[in-house]
mmCIF file with all atom_site columns, C-alpha atoms in Angstrom:
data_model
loop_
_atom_site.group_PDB
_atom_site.id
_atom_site.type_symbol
_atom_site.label_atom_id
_atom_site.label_alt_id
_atom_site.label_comp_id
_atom_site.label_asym_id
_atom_site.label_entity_id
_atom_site.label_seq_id
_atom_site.pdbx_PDB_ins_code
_atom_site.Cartn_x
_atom_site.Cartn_y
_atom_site.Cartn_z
_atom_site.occupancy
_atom_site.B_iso_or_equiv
_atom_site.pdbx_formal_charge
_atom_site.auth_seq_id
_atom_site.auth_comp_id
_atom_site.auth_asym_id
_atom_site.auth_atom_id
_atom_site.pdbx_PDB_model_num
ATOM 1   C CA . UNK A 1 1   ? 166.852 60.808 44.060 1.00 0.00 ? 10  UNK A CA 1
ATOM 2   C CA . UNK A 1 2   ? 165.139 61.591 47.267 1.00 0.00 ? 11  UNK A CA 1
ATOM 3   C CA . UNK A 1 3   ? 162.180 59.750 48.803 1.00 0.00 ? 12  UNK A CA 1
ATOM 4   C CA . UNK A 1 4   ? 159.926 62.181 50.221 1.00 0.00 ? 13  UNK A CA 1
ATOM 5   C CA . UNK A 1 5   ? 157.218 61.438 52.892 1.00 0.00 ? 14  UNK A CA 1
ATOM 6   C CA . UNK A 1 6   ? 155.452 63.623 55.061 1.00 0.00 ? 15  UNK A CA 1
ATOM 7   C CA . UNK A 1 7   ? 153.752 60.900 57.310 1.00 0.00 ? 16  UNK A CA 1
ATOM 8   C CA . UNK A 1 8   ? 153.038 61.006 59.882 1.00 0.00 ? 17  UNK A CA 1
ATOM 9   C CA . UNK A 1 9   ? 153.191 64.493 59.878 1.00 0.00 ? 18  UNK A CA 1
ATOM 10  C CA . UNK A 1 10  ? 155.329 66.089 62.579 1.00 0.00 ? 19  UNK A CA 1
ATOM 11  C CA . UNK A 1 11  ? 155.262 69.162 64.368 1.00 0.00 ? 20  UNK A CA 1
ATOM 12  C CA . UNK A 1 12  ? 158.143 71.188 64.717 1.00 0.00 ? 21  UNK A CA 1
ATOM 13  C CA . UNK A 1 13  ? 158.940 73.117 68.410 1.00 0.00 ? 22  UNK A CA 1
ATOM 14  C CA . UNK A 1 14  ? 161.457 75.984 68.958 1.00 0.00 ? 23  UNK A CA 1
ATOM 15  C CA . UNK A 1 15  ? 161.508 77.376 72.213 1.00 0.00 ? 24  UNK A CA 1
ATOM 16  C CA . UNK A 1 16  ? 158.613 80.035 71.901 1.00 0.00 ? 25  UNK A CA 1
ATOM 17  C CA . UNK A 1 17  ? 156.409 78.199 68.641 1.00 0.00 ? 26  UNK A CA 1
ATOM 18  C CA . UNK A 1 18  ? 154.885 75.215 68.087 1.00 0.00 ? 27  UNK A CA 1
ATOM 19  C CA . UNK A 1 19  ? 154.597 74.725 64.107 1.00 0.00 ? 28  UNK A CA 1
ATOM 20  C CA . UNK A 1 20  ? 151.330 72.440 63.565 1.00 0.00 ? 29  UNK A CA 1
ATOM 21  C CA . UNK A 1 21  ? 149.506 71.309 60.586 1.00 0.00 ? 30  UNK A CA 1
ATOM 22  C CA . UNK A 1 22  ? 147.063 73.740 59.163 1.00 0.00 ? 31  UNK A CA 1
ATOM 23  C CA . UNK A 1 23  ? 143.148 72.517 59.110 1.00 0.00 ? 32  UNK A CA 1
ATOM 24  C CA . UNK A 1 24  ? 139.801 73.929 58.272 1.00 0.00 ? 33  UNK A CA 1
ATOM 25  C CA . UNK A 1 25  ? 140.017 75.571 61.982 1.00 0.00 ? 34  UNK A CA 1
ATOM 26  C CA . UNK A 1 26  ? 142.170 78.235 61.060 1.00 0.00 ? 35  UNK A CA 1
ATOM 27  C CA . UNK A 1 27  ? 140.138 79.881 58.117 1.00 0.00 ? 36  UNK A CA 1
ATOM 28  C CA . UNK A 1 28  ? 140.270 83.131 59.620 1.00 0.00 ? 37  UNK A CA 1
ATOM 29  C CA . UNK A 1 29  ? 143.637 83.531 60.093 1.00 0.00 ? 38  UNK A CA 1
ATOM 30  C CA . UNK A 1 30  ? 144.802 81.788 56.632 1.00 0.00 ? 39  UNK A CA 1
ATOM 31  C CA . UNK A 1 31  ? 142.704 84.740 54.991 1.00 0.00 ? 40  UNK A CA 1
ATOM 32  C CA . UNK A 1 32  ? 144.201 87.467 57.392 1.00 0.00 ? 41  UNK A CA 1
ATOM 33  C CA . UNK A 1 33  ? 147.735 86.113 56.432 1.00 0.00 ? 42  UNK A CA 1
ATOM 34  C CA . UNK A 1 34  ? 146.523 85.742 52.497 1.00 0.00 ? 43  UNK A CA 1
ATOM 35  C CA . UNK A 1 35  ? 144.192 88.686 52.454 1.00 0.00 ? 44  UNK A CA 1
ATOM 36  C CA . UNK A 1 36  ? 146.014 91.259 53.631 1.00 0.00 ? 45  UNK A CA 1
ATOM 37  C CA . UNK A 1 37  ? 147.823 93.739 51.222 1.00 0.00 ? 46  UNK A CA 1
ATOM 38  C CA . UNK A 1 38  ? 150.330 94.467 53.273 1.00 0.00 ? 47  UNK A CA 1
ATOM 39  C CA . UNK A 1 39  ? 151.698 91.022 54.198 1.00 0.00 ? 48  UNK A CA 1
ATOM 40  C CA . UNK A 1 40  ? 151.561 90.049 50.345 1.00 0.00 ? 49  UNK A CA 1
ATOM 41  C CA . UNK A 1 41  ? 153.016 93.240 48.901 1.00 0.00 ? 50  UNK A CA 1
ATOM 42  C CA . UNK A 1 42  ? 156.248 91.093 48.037 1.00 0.00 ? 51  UNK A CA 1
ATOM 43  C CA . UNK A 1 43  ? 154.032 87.384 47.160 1.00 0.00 ? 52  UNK A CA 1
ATOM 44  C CA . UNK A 1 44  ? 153.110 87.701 43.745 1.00 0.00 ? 53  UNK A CA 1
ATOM 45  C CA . UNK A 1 45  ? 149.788 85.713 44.239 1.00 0.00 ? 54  UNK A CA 1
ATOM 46  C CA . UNK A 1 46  ? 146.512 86.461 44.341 1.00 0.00 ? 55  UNK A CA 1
ATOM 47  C CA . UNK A 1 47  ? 144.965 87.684 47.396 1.00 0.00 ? 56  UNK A CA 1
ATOM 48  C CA . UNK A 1 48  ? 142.490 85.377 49.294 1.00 0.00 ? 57  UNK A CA 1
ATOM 49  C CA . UNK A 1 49  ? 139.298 87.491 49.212 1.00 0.00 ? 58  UNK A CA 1
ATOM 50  C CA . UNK A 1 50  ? 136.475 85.100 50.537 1.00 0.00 ? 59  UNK A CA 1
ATOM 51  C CA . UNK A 1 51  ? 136.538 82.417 53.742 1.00 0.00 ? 60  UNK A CA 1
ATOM 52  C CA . UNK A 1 52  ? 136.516 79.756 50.610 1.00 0.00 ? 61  UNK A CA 1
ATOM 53  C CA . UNK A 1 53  ? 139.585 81.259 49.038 1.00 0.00 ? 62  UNK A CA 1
ATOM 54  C CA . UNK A 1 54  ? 140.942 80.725 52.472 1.00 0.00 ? 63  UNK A CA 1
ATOM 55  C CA . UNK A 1 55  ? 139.792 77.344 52.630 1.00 0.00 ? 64  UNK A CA 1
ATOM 56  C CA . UNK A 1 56  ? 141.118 76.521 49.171 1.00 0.00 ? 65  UNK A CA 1
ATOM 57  C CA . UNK A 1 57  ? 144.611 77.835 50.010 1.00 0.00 ? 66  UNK A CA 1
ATOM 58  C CA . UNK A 1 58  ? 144.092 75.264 53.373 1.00 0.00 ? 67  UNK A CA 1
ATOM 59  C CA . UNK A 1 59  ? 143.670 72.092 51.078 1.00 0.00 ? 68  UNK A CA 1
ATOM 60  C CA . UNK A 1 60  ? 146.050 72.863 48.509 1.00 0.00 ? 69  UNK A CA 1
ATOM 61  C CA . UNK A 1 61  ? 148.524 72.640 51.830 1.00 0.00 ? 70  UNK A CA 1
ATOM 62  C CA . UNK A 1 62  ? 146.841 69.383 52.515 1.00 0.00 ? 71  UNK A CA 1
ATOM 63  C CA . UNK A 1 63  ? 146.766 68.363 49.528 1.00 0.00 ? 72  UNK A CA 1
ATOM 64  C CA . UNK A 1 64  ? 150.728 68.876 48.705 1.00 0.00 ? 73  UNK A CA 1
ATOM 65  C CA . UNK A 1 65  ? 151.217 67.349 52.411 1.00 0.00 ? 74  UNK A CA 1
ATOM 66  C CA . UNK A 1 66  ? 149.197 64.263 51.547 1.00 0.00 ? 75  UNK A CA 1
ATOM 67  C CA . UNK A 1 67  ? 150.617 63.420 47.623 1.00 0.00 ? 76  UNK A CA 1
ATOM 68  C CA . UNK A 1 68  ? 154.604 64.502 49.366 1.00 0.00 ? 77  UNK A CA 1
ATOM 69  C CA . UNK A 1 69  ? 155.090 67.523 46.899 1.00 0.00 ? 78  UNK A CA 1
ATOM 70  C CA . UNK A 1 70  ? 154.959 70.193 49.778 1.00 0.00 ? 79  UNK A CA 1
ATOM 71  C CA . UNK A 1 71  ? 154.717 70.797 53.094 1.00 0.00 ? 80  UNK A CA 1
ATOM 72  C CA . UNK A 1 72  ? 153.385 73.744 55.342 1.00 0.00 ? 81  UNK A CA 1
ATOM 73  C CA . UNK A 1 73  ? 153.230 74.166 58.985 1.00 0.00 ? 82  UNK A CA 1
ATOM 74  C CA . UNK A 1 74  ? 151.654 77.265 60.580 1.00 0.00 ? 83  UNK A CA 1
ATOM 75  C CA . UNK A 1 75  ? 153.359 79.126 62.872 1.00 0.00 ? 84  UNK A CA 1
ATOM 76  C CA . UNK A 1 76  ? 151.587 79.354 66.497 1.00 0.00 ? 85  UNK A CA 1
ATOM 77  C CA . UNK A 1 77  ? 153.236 80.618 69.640 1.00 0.00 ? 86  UNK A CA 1
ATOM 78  C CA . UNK A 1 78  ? 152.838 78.095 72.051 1.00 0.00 ? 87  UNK A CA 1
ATOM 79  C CA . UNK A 1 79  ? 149.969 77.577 74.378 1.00 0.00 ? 88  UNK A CA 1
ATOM 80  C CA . UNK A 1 80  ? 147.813 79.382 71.418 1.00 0.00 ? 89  UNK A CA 1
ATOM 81  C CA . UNK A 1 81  ? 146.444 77.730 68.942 1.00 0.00 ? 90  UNK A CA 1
ATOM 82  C CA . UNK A 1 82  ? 145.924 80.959 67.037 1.00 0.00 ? 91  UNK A CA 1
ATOM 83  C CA . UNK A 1 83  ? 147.954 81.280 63.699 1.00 0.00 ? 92  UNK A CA 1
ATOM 84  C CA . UNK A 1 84  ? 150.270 84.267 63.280 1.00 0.00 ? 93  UNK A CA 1
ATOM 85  C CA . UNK A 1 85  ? 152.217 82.750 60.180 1.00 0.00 ? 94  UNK A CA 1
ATOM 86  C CA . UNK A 1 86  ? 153.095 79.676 57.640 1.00 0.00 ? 95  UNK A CA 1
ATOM 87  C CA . UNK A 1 87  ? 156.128 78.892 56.349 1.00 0.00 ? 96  UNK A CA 1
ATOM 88  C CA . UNK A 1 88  ? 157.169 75.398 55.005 1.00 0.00 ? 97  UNK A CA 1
ATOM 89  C CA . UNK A 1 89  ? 158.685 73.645 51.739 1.00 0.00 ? 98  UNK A CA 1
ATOM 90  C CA . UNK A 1 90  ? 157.698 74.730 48.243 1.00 0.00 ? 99  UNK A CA 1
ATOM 91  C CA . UNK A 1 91  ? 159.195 73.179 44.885 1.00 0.00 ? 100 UNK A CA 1
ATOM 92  C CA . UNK A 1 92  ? 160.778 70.221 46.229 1.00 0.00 ? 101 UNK A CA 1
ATOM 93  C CA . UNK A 1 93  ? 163.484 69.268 43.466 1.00 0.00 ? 102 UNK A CA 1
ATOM 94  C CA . UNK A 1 94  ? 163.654 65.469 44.589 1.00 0.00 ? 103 UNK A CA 1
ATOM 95  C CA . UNK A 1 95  ? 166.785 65.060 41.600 1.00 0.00 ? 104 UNK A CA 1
ATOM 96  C CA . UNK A 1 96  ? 168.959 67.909 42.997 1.00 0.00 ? 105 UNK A CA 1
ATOM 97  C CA . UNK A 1 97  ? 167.829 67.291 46.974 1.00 0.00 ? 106 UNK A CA 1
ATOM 98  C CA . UNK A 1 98  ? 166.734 71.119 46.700 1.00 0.00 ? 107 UNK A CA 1
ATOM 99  C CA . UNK A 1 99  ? 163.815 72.720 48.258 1.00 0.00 ? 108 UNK A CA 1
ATOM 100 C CA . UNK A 1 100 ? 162.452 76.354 48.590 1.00 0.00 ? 109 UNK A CA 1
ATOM 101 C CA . UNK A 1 101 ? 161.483 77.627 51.663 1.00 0.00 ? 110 UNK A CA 1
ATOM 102 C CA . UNK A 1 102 ? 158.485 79.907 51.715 1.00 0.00 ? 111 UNK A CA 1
ATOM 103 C CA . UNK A 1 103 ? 157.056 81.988 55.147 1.00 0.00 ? 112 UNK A CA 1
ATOM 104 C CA . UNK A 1 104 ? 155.199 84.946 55.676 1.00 0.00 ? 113 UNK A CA 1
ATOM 105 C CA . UNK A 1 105 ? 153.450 85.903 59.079 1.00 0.00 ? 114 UNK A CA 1
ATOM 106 C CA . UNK A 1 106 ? 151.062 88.736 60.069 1.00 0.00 ? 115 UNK A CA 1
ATOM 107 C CA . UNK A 1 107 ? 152.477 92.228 60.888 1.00 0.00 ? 116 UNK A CA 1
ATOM 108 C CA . UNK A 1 108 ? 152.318 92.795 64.381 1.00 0.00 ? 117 UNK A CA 1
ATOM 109 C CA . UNK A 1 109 ? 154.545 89.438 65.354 1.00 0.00 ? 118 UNK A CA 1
ATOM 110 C CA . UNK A 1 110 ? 157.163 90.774 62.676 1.00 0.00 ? 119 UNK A CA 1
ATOM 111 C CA . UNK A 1 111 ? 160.418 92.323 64.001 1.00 0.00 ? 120 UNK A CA 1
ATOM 112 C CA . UNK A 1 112 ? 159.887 89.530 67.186 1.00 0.00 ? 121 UNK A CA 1
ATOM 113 C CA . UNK A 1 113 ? 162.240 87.222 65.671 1.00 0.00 ? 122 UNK A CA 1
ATOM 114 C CA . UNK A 1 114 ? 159.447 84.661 65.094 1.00 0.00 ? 123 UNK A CA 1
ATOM 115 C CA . UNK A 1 115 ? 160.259 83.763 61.777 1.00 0.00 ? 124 UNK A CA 1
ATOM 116 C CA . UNK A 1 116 ? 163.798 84.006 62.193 1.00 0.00 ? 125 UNK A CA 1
ATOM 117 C CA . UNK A 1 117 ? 163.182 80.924 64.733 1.00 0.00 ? 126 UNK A CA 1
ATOM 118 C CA . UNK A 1 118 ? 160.452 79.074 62.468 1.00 0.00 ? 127 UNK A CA 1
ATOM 119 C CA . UNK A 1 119 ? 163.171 79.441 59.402 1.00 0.00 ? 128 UNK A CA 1
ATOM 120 C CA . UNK A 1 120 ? 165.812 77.348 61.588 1.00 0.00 ? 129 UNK A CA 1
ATOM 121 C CA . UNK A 1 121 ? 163.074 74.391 62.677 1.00 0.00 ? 130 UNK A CA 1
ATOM 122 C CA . UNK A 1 122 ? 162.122 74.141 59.197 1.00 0.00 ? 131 UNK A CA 1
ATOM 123 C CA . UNK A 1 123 ? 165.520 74.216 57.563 1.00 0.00 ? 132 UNK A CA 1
ATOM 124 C CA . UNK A 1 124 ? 166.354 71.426 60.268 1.00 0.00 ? 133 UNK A CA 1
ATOM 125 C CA . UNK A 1 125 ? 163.468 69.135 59.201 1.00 0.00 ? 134 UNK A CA 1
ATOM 126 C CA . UNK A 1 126 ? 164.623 69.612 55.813 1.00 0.00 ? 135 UNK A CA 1
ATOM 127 C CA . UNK A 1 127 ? 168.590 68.688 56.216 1.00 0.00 ? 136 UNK A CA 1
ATOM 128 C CA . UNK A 1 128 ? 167.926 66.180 58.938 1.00 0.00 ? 137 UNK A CA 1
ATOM 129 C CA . UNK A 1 129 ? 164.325 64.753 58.031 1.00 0.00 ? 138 UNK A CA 1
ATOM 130 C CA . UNK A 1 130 ? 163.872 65.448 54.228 1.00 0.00 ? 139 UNK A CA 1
ATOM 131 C CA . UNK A 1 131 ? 167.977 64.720 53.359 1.00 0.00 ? 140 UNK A CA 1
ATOM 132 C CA . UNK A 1 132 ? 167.891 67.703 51.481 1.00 0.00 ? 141 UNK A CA 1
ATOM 133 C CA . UNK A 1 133 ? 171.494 69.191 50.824 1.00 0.00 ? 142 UNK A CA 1
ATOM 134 C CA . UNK A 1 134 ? 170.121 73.076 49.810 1.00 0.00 ? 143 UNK A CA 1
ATOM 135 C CA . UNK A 1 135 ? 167.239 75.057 50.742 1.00 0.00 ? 144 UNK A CA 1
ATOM 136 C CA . UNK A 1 136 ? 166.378 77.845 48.520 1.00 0.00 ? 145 UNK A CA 1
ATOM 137 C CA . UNK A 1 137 ? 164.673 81.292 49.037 1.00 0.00 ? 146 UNK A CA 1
ATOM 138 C CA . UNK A 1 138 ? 163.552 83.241 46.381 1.00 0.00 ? 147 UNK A CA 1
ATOM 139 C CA . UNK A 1 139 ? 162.670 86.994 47.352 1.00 0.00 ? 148 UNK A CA 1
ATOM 140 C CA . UNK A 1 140 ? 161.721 90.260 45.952 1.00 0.00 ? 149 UNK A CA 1
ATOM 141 C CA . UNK A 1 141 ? 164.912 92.396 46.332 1.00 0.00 ? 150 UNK A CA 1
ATOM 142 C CA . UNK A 1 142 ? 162.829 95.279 48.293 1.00 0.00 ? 151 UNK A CA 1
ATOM 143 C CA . UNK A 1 143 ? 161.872 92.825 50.947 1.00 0.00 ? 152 UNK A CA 1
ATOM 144 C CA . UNK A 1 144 ? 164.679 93.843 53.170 1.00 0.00 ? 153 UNK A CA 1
ATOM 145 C CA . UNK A 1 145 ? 163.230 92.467 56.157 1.00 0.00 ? 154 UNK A CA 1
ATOM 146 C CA . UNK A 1 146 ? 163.404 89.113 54.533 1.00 0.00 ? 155 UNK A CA 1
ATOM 147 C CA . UNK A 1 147 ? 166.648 89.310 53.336 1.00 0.00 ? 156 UNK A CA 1
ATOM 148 C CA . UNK A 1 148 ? 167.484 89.957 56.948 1.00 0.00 ? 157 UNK A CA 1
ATOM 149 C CA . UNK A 1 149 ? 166.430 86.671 58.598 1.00 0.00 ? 158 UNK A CA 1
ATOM 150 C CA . UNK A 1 150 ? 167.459 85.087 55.486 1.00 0.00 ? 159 UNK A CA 1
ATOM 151 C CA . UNK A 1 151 ? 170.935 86.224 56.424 1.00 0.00 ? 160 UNK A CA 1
ATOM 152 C CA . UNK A 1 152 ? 170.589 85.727 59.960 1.00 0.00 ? 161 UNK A CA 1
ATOM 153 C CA . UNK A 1 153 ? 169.862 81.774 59.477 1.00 0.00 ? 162 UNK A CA 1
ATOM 154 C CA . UNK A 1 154 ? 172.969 81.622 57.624 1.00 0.00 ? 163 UNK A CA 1
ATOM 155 C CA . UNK A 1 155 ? 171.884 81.632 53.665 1.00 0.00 ? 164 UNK A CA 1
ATOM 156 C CA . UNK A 1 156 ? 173.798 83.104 51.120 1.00 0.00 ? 165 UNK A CA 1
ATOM 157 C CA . UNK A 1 157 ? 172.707 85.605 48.316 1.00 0.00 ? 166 UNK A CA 1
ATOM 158 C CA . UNK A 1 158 ? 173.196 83.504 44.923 1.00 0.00 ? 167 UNK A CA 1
ATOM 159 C CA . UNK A 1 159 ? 171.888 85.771 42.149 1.00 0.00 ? 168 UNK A CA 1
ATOM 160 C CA . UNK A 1 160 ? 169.810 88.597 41.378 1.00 0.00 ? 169 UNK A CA 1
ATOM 161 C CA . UNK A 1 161 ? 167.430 88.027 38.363 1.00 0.00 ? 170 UNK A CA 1
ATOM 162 C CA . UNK A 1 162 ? 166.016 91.310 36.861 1.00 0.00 ? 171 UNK A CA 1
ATOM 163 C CA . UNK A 1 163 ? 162.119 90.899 35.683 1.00 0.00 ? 172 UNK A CA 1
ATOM 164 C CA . UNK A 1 164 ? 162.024 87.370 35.560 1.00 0.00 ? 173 UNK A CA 1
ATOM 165 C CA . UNK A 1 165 ? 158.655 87.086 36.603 1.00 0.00 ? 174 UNK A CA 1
ATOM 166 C CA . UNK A 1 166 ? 155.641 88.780 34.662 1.00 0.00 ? 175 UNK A CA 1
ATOM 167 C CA . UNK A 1 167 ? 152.826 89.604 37.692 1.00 0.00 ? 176 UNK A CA 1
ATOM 168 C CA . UNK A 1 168 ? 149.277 91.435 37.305 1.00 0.00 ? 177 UNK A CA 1
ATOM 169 C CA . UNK A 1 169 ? 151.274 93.658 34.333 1.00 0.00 ? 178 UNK A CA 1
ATOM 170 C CA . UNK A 1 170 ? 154.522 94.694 36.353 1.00 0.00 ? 179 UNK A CA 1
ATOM 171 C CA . UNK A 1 171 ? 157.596 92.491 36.061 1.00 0.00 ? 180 UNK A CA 1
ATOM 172 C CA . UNK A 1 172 ? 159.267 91.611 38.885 1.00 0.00 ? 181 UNK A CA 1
ATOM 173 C CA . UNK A 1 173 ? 162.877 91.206 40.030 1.00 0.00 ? 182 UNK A CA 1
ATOM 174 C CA . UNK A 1 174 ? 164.060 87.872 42.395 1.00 0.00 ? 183 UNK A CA 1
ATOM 175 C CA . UNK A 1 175 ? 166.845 87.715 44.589 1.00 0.00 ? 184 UNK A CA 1
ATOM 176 C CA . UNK A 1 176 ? 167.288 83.747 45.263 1.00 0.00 ? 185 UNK A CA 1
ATOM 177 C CA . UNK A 1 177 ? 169.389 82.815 48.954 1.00 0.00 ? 186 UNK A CA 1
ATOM 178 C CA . UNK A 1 178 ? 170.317 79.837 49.365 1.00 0.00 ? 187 UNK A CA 1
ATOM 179 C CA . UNK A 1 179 ? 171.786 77.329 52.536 1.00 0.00 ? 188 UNK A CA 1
ATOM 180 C CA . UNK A 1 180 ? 173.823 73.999 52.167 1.00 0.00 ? 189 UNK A CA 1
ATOM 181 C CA . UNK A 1 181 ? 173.600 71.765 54.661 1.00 0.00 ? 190 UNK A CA 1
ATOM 182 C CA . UNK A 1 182 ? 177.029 71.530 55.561 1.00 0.00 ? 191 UNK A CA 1
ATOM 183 C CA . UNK A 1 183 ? 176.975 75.756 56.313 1.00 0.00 ? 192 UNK A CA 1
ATOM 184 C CA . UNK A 1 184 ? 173.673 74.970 58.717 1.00 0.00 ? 193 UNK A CA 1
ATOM 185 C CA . UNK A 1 185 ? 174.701 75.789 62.623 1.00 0.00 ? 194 UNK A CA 1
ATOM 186 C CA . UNK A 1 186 ? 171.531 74.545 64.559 1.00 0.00 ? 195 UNK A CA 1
#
């Protein structure tokens, strides 16, 4: 079984984004990111409505971070501190050296190849840092544009589930991708 531990907490760097931990400073742009219909059209969560939903979302990261369930970075291009994205580690699977990676940015950096850069840092920390052996991505099928850098960093479509997953009334279809470590070109 793995031993997980986020501390000190490192920041990842690609060559145009710094990927930082996420603090009570970046309210604003956590609740653009969670707040906006459009960027969580294919996130079956609730939206973050209020600066304290925001701020809520912000210490459940810490909070994962700190215990070593989870871990989050946001995405920043560097030289600004500003938040365009997160993406990090979700449902760490300790026993099976599995983890899920999660990311989602604002929609005027997508189509930049931003998170197509983020995805590689992240998948690195978690094969070279984390001794993970598979990363996981679980998607909704019509999220084509996620399927595309999903494909791009190298993961592999594993299954198609149809209406697995019961949201506000509608159920929803998941694709899940996945990446071994020994199919991971840095």
């Amino acid at each position: 079984m793995l031993e997980i531990n986020f501390h000190p907490f490192q920041n990842l760097e690609t060559k145009r984004l710094l990927l930082r931990r996420i603090d009570e400073n970046d309210i604003a742009e956590v609740l653009a990111l969670r707040g906006n219909p459009e960027t969580m059209k294919y996130i079956p969560r609730p939206l973050a409505k209020t600066e304290e939903d925001a701020l809520a979302h912000i210490n459940m990261i810490n909070e994962k971070i700190d215990t070593n369930i989870g871990i989050n970075w946001g995405i920043t291009i560097k030289r600004n501190s500003k938040i365009i994205g997160i993406i990090g580690h979700y449902r760490i699977q300790p026993e099976n050296h599995r983890a899920e990676i999660g990311y989602m940015s604002l929609p005027e950096y997508h189509g930049k190849g931003y998170i197509t850069e983020a995805i590689k840092a992240v998948v690195e920390y978690g094969f070279e840092q984390m001794n993970l052996h598979s990363v996981e991505a679980i998607i909704d099928p019509e999220n084509i544009a996620s399927e595309r850098v999903l494909q791009k960093n190298g993961f592999i479509k594993e299954a198609h589930i149809l209406e697995n997953e019961l949201w506000e009334g509608k159920f929803w279809d998941t694709v899940i991708y996945s990446l071994l470590k020994r199919n991971f070109k840095k």
